Amino acid sequence: MGSMLQGRNIAFVVANEGVERVELTEPWNAVEDEGGTPQLVAPHAGTVQTFDHLDRSAAFEVDAAVADVEAGEFDGLVLPGGVVNPDKLRTSPAAVHMVRRFFELGRPVAVICHGPWTLVEADQVRGRRLTSWPSLRTDIRNAGGDWVDEEVVVDTNGPNVLISSRRPDDLKAFCGEIVHRF
């Protein structure tokens, strides 16, 4: 077990349903393995239902509802993907506000797969270089972002560090950048 993230609290903000399991668990484990404290934050208390693509997978207990915490309580933010997760998350005003606050506070944000939909809703991709699942390319460009097709992108041309990756195959590089940048 490492100590690069010792004393750091990392928010994993997700919808209560539709999270791609591996995009939650692998970054979570990377944070824990380096001594950080991940916390599962969702619009509603209870559980988060994950999926392995289209198949139901494990359920995880929510640590806190979005309305009960502030971005300033955390040192970084991870937004996992899955198609349903960010689509639901971007309809939660409290979740979108919390995501926006991470940028305002200059805290690092990591996002993978379809996760940038929440960033688009929070108006935080304008002028930023990032990647995602390819189907989000037009959404990101229409929101003023510079979409690229790369394994992992680290953008420092804004108020914070923005780390992005395309898909589960990119998780090794994505998790490495989370540990390094958080």
XYZ file of C-alpha atoms in Angstrom:
182
model
C 0.000 0.000 0.000
C 1.312 3.400 -0.997
C 0.915 6.775 0.617
C 0.763 9.252 -2.291
C -2.853 10.141 -1.447
C -2.604 9.841 2.342
C -5.037 12.246 3.989
C -6.864 13.054 0.745
C -10.632 12.644 0.422
C -11.803 11.893 -3.101
C -15.455 12.184 -4.135
C -16.833 9.662 -6.609
C -20.020 11.356 -7.777
C -22.458 9.054 -9.560
C -26.156 8.580 -10.205
C -27.896 5.938 -8.144
C -28.172 3.682 -11.178
C -26.293 2.956 -14.374
C -22.645 3.277 -13.336
C -20.158 1.157 -15.269
C -18.826 -0.979 -12.396
C -15.204 -1.194 -13.473
C -15.032 2.584 -14.037
C -16.033 3.019 -10.399
C -14.101 0.189 -8.761
C -10.699 0.473 -10.466
C -10.174 4.194 -9.745
C -11.629 3.634 -6.254
C -9.087 0.873 -5.609
C -6.257 3.049 -6.995
C -7.186 5.824 -4.534
C -7.394 3.377 -1.612
C -4.150 1.638 -2.606
C -2.357 4.982 -2.287
C -3.829 5.791 1.125
C -6.645 8.079 -0.039
C -10.221 7.969 1.201
C -12.783 7.551 -1.570
C -16.386 8.482 -0.822
C -19.393 7.483 -2.887
C -21.671 10.493 -3.390
C -25.000 10.229 -5.223
C -28.181 12.267 -5.599
C -29.996 10.003 -3.119
C -28.962 8.058 -0.012
C -29.147 4.267 -0.219
C -27.355 2.298 -2.885
C -25.787 2.716 -6.288
C -26.546 -0.005 -8.843
C -23.610 -0.670 -11.145
C -23.603 -2.449 -14.479
C -21.177 -4.474 -16.553
C -22.134 -2.882 -19.837
C -25.866 -3.777 -20.012
C -25.960 -6.396 -17.246
C -26.687 -5.570 -13.605
C -23.649 -5.968 -11.418
C -22.825 -5.104 -7.813
C -24.642 -2.557 -5.686
C -22.670 -0.212 -3.415
C -23.764 1.785 -0.367
C -23.812 5.551 -0.800
C -21.605 7.386 1.704
C -23.396 10.715 1.297
C -26.144 12.360 -0.709
C -24.974 15.241 -2.914
C -27.115 17.727 -0.982
C -25.403 16.756 2.295
C -21.793 17.507 1.272
C -19.812 20.381 -0.233
C -17.125 20.171 -2.912
C -14.732 21.892 -0.507
C -14.764 18.796 1.717
C -12.904 16.871 -0.990
C -9.473 17.066 -2.575
C -10.568 15.673 -5.947
C -13.488 14.364 -7.972
C -13.912 11.242 -10.087
C -16.852 10.964 -12.504
C -17.167 7.354 -13.702
C -19.073 6.564 -16.869
C -21.633 4.175 -18.149
C -24.280 5.558 -20.476
C -27.144 5.829 -17.967
C -25.107 7.197 -15.047
C -24.071 10.593 -16.457
C -27.349 10.999 -18.309
C -29.183 10.749 -14.970
C -26.544 12.714 -13.074
C -26.769 15.728 -15.369
C -30.480 16.042 -14.548
C -29.670 16.531 -10.841
C -29.193 20.267 -10.199
C -27.387 19.552 -6.912
C -24.935 17.169 -8.615
C -24.268 19.584 -11.470
C -23.698 22.390 -8.960
C -21.268 20.234 -6.987
C -19.301 19.363 -10.126
C -19.127 23.040 -11.079
C -17.809 23.873 -7.582
C -14.829 21.547 -8.022
C -13.755 23.658 -10.996
C -14.384 26.929 -9.149
C -12.282 25.692 -6.223
C -9.467 24.568 -8.541
C -9.699 20.929 -7.422
C -8.639 18.160 -9.817
C -11.379 16.340 -11.723
C -11.098 12.965 -13.474
C -13.750 11.752 -15.911
C -14.043 8.675 -18.116
C -16.254 7.301 -20.879
C -19.682 9.034 -20.935
C -18.871 10.984 -17.747
C -18.160 14.265 -19.613
C -21.909 14.689 -20.197
C -22.043 15.997 -16.631
C -19.182 18.410 -17.387
C -21.052 19.639 -20.471
C -24.146 20.258 -18.339
C -22.021 22.140 -15.784
C -20.496 24.235 -18.629
C -16.964 23.150 -17.748
C -15.541 21.884 -21.062
C -15.297 25.266 -22.818
C -11.660 25.845 -23.780
C -10.563 22.497 -22.323
C -8.907 19.582 -24.130
C -10.390 16.194 -23.237
C -11.388 12.787 -24.466
C -14.389 10.526 -23.889
C -16.349 7.704 -25.400
C -16.369 8.654 -29.119
C -20.132 9.299 -29.276
C -19.686 12.369 -27.012
C -17.311 14.058 -29.478
C -19.993 16.327 -30.958
C -21.485 17.206 -27.545
C -18.069 18.219 -26.227
C -17.197 20.231 -29.329
C -20.615 21.946 -29.314
C -19.960 22.913 -25.675
C -16.646 24.535 -26.651
C -14.276 21.712 -25.753
C -11.409 20.335 -27.822
C -12.196 16.608 -28.163
C -9.297 14.262 -28.979
C -9.087 10.492 -29.348
C -6.339 9.556 -26.868
C -6.000 7.017 -24.054
C -5.720 9.668 -21.361
C -5.647 13.462 -21.572
C -4.433 15.793 -18.832
C -5.537 19.387 -19.381
C -4.069 22.111 -17.178
C -5.383 25.079 -19.203
C -8.108 26.035 -16.789
C -8.779 26.606 -13.124
C -7.913 22.984 -12.296
C -6.394 19.784 -13.635
C -8.836 17.848 -15.826
C -8.029 14.180 -16.478
C -10.073 12.265 -19.044
C -10.094 8.827 -20.664
C -12.223 7.081 -23.278
C -13.184 3.630 -22.032
C -12.472 0.776 -19.615
C -9.463 -0.304 -21.720
C -7.822 3.009 -20.690
C -8.240 2.481 -16.942
C -4.590 1.682 -16.194
C -3.422 5.024 -17.619
C -6.436 6.848 -16.154
C -5.830 5.503 -12.634
C -2.122 6.311 -12.906
C -2.909 9.944 -13.690
C -5.470 10.134 -10.854
C -2.861 9.002 -8.348
C -0.212 11.318 -9.811
C -2.392 14.432 -10.146
C -4.602 14.110 -7.043
